Amino acid sequence: MRYPDLPLPPLTGGFILSAHLNRSDPLLAVSHFDPQNYHDALAVEWGIPLPARLQQAVSKRRAEYLASRLLVRSVMAELGIADFTLTNAPDRSPCWPAGIQASLSHSAGIVVVAATRQPCAVGVDVERFMSETTAQETAELLMNEQEQQLLRTLPVSFHEAATLLFSLKESLFKALWPQLHQPMDFLDAALVSVDFVQQCATLRLTQEFGGRFTPGTLLKGKFMWRDNQVITQITHRL
């Protein structure tokens, strides 16, 4: 998994700091933004009005909404869908255009979008590294004993490895939700291998999730370190 290298057209105003994409499949796009330079007039200027549920939200939340919708609009344009504005279903899941499999994540000034027209389950996630204290306190919720042992063999600190595992499972849940509309627990999938040279990983389902997703089903993931963050992506052919 490599960092997107094709710059997207810049926007003035200092809010969007950079935006890049890879014309891979799934297409991957990453945008960095500065919440301190957000103001509501930008949403009007760029034709992405804030929904009613965000009118009273804190500025940080409105900034994340606008940055994510701007990047989604650029990605959809790359796929031939102009002027698309992402909305949400009642369960808060994103409503993508017909024929598009996609996923969105944002965290602390960064937005990531993956999208494809292929019949694939796609999930993407970005996370700041959790603290060592958080990693230790949440370990039993996030991982089984075998996963803990695997993480401690990796060439990074435990809290970084735990963040990688958390992010991979978040990507997995996002990939499967549109196919199943069924909640998952962190222990419903297990990390079975990690390759830091190739930046890839494999997870195995431990529970039944429909006929196509039985216990033992293997799903492949990719990941990428970036400063104090990790980006992960799960893609599974349907």
Short mmCIF file of C-alpha atoms in Angstrom, two decimals, residues 41-175:
data_model
loop_
_atom_site.label_atom_id
_atom_site.label_comp_id
_atom_site.label_asym_id
_atom_site.label_seq_id
_atom_site.Cartn_x
_atom_site.Cartn_y
_atom_site.Cartn_z
CA ALA A 41 -18.92 30.10 4.63
CA LEU A 42 -16.63 27.51 2.98
CA ALA A 43 -19.44 24.96 2.92
CA VAL A 44 -21.67 27.42 1.08
CA GLU A 45 -18.87 28.51 -1.26
CA TRP A 46 -18.06 24.94 -2.25
CA GLY A 47 -21.69 23.85 -2.58
CA ILE A 48 -21.73 21.35 0.28
CA PRO A 49 -24.22 22.73 2.81
CA LEU A 50 -24.11 21.37 6.34
CA PRO A 51 -27.01 19.05 7.26
CA ALA A 52 -29.36 20.11 10.05
CA ARG A 53 -27.84 17.63 12.49
CA LEU A 54 -24.51 19.47 12.30
CA GLN A 55 -25.78 23.04 12.58
CA GLN A 56 -25.09 23.09 16.32
CA ALA A 57 -22.10 20.74 16.28
CA VAL A 58 -18.66 21.89 17.38
CA SER A 59 -16.47 23.46 14.70
CA LYS A 60 -14.14 20.43 14.62
CA ARG A 61 -17.04 18.15 13.67
CA ARG A 62 -18.23 20.50 10.93
CA ALA A 63 -14.67 20.75 9.59
CA GLU A 64 -14.43 16.93 9.39
CA TYR A 65 -17.74 16.79 7.55
CA LEU A 66 -16.73 19.35 4.94
CA ALA A 67 -13.24 17.91 4.39
CA SER A 68 -14.60 14.40 3.96
CA ARG A 69 -17.36 15.46 1.54
CA LEU A 70 -14.90 17.46 -0.54
CA LEU A 71 -12.60 14.46 -0.93
CA VAL A 72 -15.52 12.13 -1.70
CA ARG A 73 -16.71 14.55 -4.39
CA SER A 74 -13.25 14.51 -6.01
CA VAL A 75 -13.07 10.71 -5.88
CA MET A 76 -16.53 10.29 -7.39
CA ALA A 77 -15.58 12.71 -10.16
CA GLU A 78 -12.62 10.42 -10.94
CA LEU A 79 -15.16 7.61 -11.31
CA GLY A 80 -17.32 9.67 -13.68
CA ILE A 81 -19.90 10.90 -11.15
CA ALA A 82 -19.93 14.71 -11.08
CA ASP A 83 -21.05 16.97 -8.22
CA PHE A 84 -21.81 14.11 -5.84
CA THR A 85 -22.56 14.95 -2.20
CA LEU A 86 -22.37 12.03 0.22
CA THR A 87 -25.35 11.59 2.54
CA ASN A 88 -26.06 9.08 5.31
CA ALA A 89 -28.71 6.43 5.83
CA PRO A 90 -30.75 6.39 9.08
CA ASP A 91 -28.15 4.02 10.58
CA ARG A 92 -25.49 6.67 9.75
CA SER A 93 -23.84 4.48 7.11
CA PRO A 94 -22.81 6.34 3.92
CA CYS A 95 -25.08 6.26 0.86
CA TRP A 96 -22.77 5.65 -2.11
CA PRO A 97 -23.89 5.89 -5.76
CA ALA A 98 -25.33 2.77 -7.36
CA GLY A 99 -22.57 0.50 -8.64
CA ILE A 100 -19.93 1.99 -6.33
CA GLN A 101 -18.32 0.19 -3.41
CA ALA A 102 -16.55 2.71 -1.19
CA SER A 103 -15.42 3.57 2.30
CA LEU A 104 -14.53 6.74 4.18
CA SER A 105 -12.58 7.50 7.34
CA HIS A 106 -11.26 10.65 9.04
CA SER A 107 -9.17 11.41 12.10
CA ALA A 108 -7.28 14.44 13.40
CA GLY A 109 -6.88 16.45 10.21
CA ILE A 110 -6.80 13.62 7.68
CA VAL A 111 -9.48 12.07 5.45
CA VAL A 112 -9.12 8.80 3.53
CA VAL A 113 -11.46 7.45 0.83
CA ALA A 114 -11.28 4.15 -1.08
CA ALA A 115 -13.69 3.43 -3.96
CA THR A 116 -14.19 0.97 -6.82
CA ARG A 117 -16.74 -0.16 -9.40
CA GLN A 118 -15.59 -3.75 -8.97
CA PRO A 119 -17.78 -6.23 -7.02
CA CYS A 120 -15.67 -5.93 -3.88
CA ALA A 121 -16.24 -5.33 -0.20
CA VAL A 122 -14.11 -2.28 0.62
CA GLY A 123 -13.23 -0.79 3.98
CA VAL A 124 -10.72 1.90 4.91
CA ASP A 125 -9.69 3.42 8.23
CA VAL A 126 -7.20 5.95 9.60
CA GLU A 127 -6.16 6.16 13.24
CA ARG A 128 -3.73 8.08 15.39
CA PHE A 129 -1.53 5.78 17.44
CA MET A 130 -3.18 5.04 20.77
CA SER A 131 -1.16 5.48 23.94
CA GLU A 132 0.55 2.55 25.64
CA THR A 133 -1.90 2.89 28.54
CA THR A 134 -4.91 2.70 26.20
CA ALA A 135 -3.42 -0.30 24.40
CA GLN A 136 -2.97 -2.19 27.66
CA GLU A 137 -6.39 -1.23 29.04
CA THR A 138 -8.30 -2.23 25.89
CA ALA A 139 -6.29 -5.31 24.90
CA GLU A 140 -8.87 -7.83 26.17
CA LEU A 141 -11.64 -6.06 24.22
CA LEU A 142 -9.67 -5.86 20.96
CA MET A 143 -7.74 -9.10 20.73
CA ASN A 144 -7.42 -12.72 21.86
CA GLU A 145 -4.29 -14.19 23.46
CA GLN A 146 -2.87 -15.38 20.14
CA GLU A 147 -3.25 -11.89 18.67
CA GLN A 148 -1.52 -10.35 21.69
CA GLN A 149 1.38 -12.74 21.21
CA LEU A 150 1.55 -11.90 17.49
CA LEU A 151 1.54 -8.15 18.13
CA ARG A 152 4.44 -8.47 20.58
CA THR A 153 6.58 -10.10 17.84
CA LEU A 154 6.17 -7.15 15.45
CA PRO A 155 9.01 -4.64 14.92
CA VAL A 156 7.05 -1.76 16.50
CA SER A 157 5.91 -0.88 20.00
CA PHE A 158 2.86 -2.65 21.41
CA HIS A 159 0.67 0.46 21.30
CA GLU A 160 1.49 0.98 17.62
CA ALA A 161 0.80 -2.68 16.86
CA ALA A 162 -2.47 -2.50 18.81
CA THR A 163 -3.50 0.55 16.78
CA LEU A 164 -2.76 -1.36 13.58
CA LEU A 165 -4.95 -4.25 14.73
CA PHE A 166 -7.75 -1.90 15.79
CA SER A 167 -7.63 -0.10 12.45
CA LEU A 168 -7.59 -3.32 10.42
CA LYS A 169 -10.68 -4.54 12.26
CA GLU A 170 -12.40 -1.18 11.74
CA SER A 171 -11.67 -1.48 8.00
CA LEU A 172 -13.02 -5.03 8.04
CA PHE A 173 -16.26 -3.99 9.76
CA LYS A 174 -16.73 -1.14 7.27
CA ALA A 175 -16.14 -3.52 4.36
#
